[in-house]
PDB file of C-alpha atoms in Angstrom:
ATOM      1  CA  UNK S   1       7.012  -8.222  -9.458  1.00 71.00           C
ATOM      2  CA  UNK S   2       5.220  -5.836  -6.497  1.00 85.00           C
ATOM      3  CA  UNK S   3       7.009  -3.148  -5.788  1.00 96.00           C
ATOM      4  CA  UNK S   4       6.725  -0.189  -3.272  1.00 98.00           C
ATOM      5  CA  UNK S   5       6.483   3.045  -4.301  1.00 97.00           C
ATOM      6  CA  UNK S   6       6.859   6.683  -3.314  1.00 97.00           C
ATOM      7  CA  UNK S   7       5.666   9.827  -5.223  1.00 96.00           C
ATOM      8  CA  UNK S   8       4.823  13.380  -3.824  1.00 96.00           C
ATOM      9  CA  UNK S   9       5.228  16.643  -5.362  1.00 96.00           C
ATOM     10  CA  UNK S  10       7.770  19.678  -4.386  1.00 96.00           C
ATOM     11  CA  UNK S  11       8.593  23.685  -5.509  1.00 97.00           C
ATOM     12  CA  UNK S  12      11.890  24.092  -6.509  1.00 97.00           C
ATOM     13  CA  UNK S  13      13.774  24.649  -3.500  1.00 97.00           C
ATOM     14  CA  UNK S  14      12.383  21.493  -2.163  1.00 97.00           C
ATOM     15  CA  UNK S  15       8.574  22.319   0.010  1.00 97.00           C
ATOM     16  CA  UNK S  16       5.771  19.871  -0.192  1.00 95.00           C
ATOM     17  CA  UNK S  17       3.213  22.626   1.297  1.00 94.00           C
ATOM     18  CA  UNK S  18       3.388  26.077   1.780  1.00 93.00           C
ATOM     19  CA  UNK S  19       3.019  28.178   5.121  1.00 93.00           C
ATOM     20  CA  UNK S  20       0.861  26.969   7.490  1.00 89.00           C
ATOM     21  CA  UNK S  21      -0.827  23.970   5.840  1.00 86.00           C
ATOM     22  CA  UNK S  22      -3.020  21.883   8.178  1.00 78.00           C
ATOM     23  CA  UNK S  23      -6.693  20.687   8.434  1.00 79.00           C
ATOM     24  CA  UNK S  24      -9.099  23.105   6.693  1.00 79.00           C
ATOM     25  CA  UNK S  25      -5.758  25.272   4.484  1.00 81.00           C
ATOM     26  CA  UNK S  26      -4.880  22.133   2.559  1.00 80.00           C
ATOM     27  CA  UNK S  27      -1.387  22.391   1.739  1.00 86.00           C
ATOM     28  CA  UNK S  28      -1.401  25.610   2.895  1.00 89.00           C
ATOM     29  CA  UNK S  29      -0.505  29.601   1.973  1.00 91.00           C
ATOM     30  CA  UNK S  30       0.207  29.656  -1.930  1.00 90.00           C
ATOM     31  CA  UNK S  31       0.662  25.466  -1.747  1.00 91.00           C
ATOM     32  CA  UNK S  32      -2.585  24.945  -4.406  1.00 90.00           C
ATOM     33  CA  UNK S  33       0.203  26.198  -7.042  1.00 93.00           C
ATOM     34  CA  UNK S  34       2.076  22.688  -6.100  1.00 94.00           C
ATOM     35  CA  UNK S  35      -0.638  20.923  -8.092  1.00 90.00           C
ATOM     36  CA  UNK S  36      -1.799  22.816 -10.240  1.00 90.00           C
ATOM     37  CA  UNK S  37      -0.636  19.880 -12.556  1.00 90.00           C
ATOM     38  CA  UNK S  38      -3.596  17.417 -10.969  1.00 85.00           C
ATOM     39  CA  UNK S  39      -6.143  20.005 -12.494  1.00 78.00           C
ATOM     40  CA  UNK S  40      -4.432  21.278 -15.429  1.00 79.00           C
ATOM     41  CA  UNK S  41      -3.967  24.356 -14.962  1.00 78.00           C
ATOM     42  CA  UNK S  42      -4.512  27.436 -11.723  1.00 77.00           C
ATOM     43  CA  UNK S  43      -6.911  26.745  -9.079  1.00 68.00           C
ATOM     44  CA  UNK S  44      -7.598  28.010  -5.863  1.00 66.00           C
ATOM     45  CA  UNK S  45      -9.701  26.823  -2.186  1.00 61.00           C
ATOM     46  CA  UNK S  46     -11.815  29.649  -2.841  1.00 62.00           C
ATOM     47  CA  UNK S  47     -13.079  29.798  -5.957  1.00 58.00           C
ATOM     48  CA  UNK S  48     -16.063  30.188  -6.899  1.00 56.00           C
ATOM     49  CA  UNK S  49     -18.042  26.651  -8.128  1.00 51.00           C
ATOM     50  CA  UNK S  50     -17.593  26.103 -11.554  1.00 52.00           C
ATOM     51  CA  UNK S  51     -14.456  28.584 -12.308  1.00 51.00           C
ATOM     52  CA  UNK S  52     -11.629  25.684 -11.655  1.00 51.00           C
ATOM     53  CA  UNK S  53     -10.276  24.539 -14.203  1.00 52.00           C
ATOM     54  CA  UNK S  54     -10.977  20.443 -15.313  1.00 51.00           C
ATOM     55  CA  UNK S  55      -9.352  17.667 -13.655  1.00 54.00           C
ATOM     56  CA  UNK S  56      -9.233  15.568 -16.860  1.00 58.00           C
ATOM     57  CA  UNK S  57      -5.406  15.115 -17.359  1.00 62.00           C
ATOM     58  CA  UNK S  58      -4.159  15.452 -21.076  1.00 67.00           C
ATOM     59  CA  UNK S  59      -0.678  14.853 -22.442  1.00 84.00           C
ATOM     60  CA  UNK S  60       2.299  14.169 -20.166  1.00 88.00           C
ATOM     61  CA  UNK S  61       0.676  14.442 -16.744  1.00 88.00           C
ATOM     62  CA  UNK S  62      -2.142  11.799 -18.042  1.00 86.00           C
ATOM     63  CA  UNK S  63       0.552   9.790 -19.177  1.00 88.00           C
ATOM     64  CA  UNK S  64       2.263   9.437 -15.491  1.00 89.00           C
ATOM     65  CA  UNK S  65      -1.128   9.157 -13.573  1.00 87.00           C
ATOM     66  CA  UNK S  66      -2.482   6.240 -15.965  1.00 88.00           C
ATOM     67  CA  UNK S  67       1.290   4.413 -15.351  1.00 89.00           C
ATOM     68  CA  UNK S  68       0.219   4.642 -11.884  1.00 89.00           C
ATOM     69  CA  UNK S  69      -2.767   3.889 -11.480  1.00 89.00           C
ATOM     70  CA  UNK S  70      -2.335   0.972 -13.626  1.00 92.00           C
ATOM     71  CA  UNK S  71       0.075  -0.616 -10.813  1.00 93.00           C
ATOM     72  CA  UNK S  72      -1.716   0.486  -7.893  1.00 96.00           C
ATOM     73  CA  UNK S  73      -3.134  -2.257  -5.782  1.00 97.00           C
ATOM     74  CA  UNK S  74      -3.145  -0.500  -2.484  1.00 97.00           C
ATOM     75  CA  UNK S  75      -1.943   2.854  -1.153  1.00 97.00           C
ATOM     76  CA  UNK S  76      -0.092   4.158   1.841  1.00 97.00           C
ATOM     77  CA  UNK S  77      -0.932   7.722   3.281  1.00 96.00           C
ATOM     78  CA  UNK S  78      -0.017   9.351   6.677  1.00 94.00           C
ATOM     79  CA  UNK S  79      -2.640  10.948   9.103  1.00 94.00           C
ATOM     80  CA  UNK S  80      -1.438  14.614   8.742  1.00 89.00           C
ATOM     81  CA  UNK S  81      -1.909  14.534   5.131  1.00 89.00           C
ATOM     82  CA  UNK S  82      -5.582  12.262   5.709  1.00 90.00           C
ATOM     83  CA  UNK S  83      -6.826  15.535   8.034  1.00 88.00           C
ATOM     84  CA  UNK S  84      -5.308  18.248   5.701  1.00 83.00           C
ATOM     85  CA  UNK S  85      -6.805  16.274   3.101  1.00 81.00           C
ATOM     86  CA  UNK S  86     -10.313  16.746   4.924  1.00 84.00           C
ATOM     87  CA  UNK S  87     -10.635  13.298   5.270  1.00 89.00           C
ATOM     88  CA  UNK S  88     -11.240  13.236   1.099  1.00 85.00           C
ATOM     89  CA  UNK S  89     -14.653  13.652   1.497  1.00 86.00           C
ATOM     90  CA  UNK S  90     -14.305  10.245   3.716  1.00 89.00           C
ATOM     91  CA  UNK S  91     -14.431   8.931  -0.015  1.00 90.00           C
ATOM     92  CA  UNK S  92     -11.020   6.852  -1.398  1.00 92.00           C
ATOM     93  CA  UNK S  93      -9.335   8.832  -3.830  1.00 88.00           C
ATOM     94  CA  UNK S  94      -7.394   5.590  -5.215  1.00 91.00           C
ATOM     95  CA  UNK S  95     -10.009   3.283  -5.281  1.00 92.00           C
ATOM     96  CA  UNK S  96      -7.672   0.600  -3.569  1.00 96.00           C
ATOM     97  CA  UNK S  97      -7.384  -0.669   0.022  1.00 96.00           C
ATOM     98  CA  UNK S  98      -5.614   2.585   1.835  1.00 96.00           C
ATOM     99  CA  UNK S  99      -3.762   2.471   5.096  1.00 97.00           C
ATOM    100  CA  UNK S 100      -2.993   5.349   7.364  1.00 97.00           C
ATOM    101  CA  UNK S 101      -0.087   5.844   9.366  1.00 97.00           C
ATOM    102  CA  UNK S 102      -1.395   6.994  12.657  1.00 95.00           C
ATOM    103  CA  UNK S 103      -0.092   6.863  16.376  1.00 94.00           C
ATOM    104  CA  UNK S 104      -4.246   6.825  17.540  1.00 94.00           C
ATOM    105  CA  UNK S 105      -5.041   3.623  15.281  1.00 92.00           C
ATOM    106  CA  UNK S 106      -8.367   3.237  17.821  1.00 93.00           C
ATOM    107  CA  UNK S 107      -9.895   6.317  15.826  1.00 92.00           C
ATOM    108  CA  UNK S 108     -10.724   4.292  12.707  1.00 93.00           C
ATOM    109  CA  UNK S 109     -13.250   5.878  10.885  1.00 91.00           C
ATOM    110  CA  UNK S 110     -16.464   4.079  10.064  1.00 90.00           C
ATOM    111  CA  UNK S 111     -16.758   2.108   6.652  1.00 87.00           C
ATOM    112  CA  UNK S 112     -14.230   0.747   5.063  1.00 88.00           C
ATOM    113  CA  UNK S 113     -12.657   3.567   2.996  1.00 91.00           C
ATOM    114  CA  UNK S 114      -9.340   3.757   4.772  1.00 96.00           C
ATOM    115  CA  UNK S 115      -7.719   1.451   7.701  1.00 96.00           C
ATOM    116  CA  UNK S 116      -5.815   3.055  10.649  1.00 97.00           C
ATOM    117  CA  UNK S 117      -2.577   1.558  10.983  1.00 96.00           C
ATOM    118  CA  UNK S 118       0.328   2.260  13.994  1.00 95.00           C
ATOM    119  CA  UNK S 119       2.921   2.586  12.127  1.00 95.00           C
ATOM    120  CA  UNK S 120       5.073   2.855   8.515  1.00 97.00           C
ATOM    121  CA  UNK S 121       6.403  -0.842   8.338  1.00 97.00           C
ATOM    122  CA  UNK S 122       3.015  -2.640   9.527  1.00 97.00           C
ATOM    123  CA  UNK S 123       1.087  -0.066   6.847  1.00 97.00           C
ATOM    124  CA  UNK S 124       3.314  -0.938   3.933  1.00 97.00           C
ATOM    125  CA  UNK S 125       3.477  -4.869   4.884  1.00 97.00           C
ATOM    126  CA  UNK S 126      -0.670  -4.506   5.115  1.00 97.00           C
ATOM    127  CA  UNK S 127      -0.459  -2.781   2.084  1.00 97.00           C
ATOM    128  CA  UNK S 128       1.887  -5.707   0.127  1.00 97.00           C
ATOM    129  CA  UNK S 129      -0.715  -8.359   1.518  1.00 96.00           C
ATOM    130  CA  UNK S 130      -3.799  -6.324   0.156  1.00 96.00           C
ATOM    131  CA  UNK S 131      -2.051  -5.378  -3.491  1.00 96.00           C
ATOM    132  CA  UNK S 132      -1.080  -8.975  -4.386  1.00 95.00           C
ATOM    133  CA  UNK S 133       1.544  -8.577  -7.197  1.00 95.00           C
ATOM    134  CA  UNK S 134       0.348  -4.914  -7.887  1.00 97.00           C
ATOM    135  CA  UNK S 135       2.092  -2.361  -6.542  1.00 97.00           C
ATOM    136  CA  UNK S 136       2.468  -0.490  -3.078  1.00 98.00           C
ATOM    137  CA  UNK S 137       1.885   3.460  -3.450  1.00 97.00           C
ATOM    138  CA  UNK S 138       2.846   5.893  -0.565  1.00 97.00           C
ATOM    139  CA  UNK S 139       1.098   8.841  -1.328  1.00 91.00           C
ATOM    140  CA  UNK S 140       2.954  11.184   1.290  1.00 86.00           C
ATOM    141  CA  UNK S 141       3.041  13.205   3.458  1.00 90.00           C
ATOM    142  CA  UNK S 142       6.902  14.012   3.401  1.00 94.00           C
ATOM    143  CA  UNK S 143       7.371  12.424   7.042  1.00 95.00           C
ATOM    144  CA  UNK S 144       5.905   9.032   5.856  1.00 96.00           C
ATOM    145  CA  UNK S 145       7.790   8.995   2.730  1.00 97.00           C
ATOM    146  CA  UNK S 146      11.127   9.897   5.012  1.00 97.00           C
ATOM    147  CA  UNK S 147      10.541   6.975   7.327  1.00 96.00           C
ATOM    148  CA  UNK S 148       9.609   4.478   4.805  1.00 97.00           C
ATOM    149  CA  UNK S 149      12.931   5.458   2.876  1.00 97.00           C
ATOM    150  CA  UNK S 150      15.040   5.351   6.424  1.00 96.00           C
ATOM    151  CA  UNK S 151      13.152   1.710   6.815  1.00 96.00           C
ATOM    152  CA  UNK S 152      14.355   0.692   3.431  1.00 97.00           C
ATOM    153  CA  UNK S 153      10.907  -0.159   2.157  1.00 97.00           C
ATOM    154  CA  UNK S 154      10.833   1.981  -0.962  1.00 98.00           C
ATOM    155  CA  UNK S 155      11.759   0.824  -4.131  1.00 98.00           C
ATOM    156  CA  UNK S 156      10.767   3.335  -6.478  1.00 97.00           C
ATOM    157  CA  UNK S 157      10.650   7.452  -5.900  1.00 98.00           C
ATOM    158  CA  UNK S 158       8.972   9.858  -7.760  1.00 97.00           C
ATOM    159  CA  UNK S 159       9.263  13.475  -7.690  1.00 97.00           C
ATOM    160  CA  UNK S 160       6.890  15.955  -9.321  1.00 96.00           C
ATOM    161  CA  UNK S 161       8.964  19.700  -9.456  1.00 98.00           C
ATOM    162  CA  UNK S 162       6.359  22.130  -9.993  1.00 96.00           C
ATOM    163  CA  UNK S 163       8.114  25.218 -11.799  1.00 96.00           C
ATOM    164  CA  UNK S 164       7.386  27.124  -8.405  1.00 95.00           C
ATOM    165  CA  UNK S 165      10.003  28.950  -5.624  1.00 97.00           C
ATOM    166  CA  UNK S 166       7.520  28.553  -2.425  1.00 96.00           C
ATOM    167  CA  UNK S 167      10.567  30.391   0.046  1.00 95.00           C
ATOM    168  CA  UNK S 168       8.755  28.314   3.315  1.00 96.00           C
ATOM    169  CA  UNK S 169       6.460  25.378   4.327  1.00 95.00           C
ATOM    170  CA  UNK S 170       7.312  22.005   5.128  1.00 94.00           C
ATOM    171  CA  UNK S 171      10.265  20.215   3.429  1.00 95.00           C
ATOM    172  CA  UNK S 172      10.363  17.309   2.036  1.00 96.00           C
ATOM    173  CA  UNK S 173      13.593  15.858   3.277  1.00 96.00           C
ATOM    174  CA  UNK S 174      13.729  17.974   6.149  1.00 94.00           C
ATOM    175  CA  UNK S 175      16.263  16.699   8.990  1.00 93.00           C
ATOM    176  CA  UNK S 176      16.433  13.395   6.372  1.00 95.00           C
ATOM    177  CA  UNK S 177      20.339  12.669   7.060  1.00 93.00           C
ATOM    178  CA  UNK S 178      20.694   8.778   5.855  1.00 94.00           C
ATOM    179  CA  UNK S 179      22.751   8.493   2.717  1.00 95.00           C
ATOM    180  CA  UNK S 180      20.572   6.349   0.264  1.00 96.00           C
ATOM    181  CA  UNK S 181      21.704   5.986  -3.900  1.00 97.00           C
ATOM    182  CA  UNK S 182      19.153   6.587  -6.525  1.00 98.00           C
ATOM    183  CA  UNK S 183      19.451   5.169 -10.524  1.00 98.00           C
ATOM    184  CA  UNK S 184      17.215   7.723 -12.795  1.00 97.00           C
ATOM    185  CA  UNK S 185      14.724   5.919 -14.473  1.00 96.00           C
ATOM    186  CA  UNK S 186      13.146   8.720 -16.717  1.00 94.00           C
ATOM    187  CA  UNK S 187      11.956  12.419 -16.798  1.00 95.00           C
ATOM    188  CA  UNK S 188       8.656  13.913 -18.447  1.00 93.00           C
ATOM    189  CA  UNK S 189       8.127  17.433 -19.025  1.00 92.00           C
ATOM    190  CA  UNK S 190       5.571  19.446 -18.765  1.00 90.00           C
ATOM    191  CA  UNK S 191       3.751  23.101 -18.643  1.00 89.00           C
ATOM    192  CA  UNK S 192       3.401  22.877 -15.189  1.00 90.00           C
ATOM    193  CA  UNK S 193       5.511  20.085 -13.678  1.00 94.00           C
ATOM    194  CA  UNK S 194       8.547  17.937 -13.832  1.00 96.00           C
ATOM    195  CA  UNK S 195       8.028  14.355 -12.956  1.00 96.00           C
ATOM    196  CA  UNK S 196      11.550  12.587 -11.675  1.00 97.00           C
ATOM    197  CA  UNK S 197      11.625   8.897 -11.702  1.00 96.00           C
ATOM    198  CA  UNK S 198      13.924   6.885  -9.997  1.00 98.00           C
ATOM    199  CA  UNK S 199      14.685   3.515  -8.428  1.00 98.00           C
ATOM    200  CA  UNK S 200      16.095   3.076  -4.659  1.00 98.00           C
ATOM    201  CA  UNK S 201      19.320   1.218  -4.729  1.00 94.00           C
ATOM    202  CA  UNK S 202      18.671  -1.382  -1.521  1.00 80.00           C
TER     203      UNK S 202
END
């Protein structure tokens, strides 16, 4: 059966980014260290072409990326994290139909890449009709992940703890004040991450 997904990944005391994250920094001062998991190992905006380390995936982290990607029929993303993202190249990182949350849905880009969409609920119920009986993955930011749990839309959360104490940058459940039940599904370990799974009790 489809179901909805939500999967982002956090320091220790709970930040998705670091300082001032935005268009051009990424996820901000220090935030590369978040996924330094994705690449498998240190990496850094700046460095030099050819000195970061490879993005193939081995062991655990592989493991949890090919369980996703095997669901995935369509993703959700919000516009904050589509700009800090720099637009991914205006290339689809997923490779399925992706829908951005934005309040300025009249700006969709050219090509078919990603469709602007006003709104969580419409995005996620777009997303549903494009995956079929794959699943729905929301991608983040934190704010789009916090409404879509609020809505009641998300059936499945995912948390990646990077072994990492950031001390500021955005939250993710910032000002998030609705009581919602979680059953733990599983935990993998890793050198440089944590990854949490858990289902949504509805």
């Amino acid at each position: 059966m489809s179901k909805v997904g939500a999967s982002i990944t956090m320091s220790v005391d709970g930040y998705i980014t670091g300082p001032d994250d935005g268009p051009g920094k990424g996820l901000g001062e220090g935030g590369e260290r978040l996924h330094y998991w994705v690449f498998g190992g240190p990496w850094a905006y700046d460095a030099e072409p050819g000195s970061q380390p490879g993005s193939d995936l081995g062991g655990v982290e592989k493991e949890w990326m090919d369980a996703a990607f095997a669901r995935m029929g369509a993703a959700v993303a919000g516009r904050w994290m589509y700009e800090a993202a720099g637009h991914w190249g205006d290339q689809n990182p997923w490779g399925v139909p992706t829908f951005i949350v934005t309040h300025r849905p009249e700006e969709q880009p050219e090509g078919d890449a990603f469709v602007f969409v006003d709104g969580v609920v419409e995005a996620i119920d777009r997303a549903k009709a494009a995956a079929g009986d794959k699943d729905v993955a929301i991608s983040g930011g934190a704010d789009i992940i916090r409404q879509a749990l609020a809505a009641g839309l998300v059936d499945e959360l995912s948390i990646v703890v990077a072994p990492l104490i950031l001390g500021g940058g955005k939250r993710l459940f910032e000002g998030f004040e609705q009581d919602i039940e979680l059953t733990h599904l599983g935990v993998r370990q890793s050198e440089h991450a944590t990854f949490i799974d858990y289902a949504v009790k509805q």
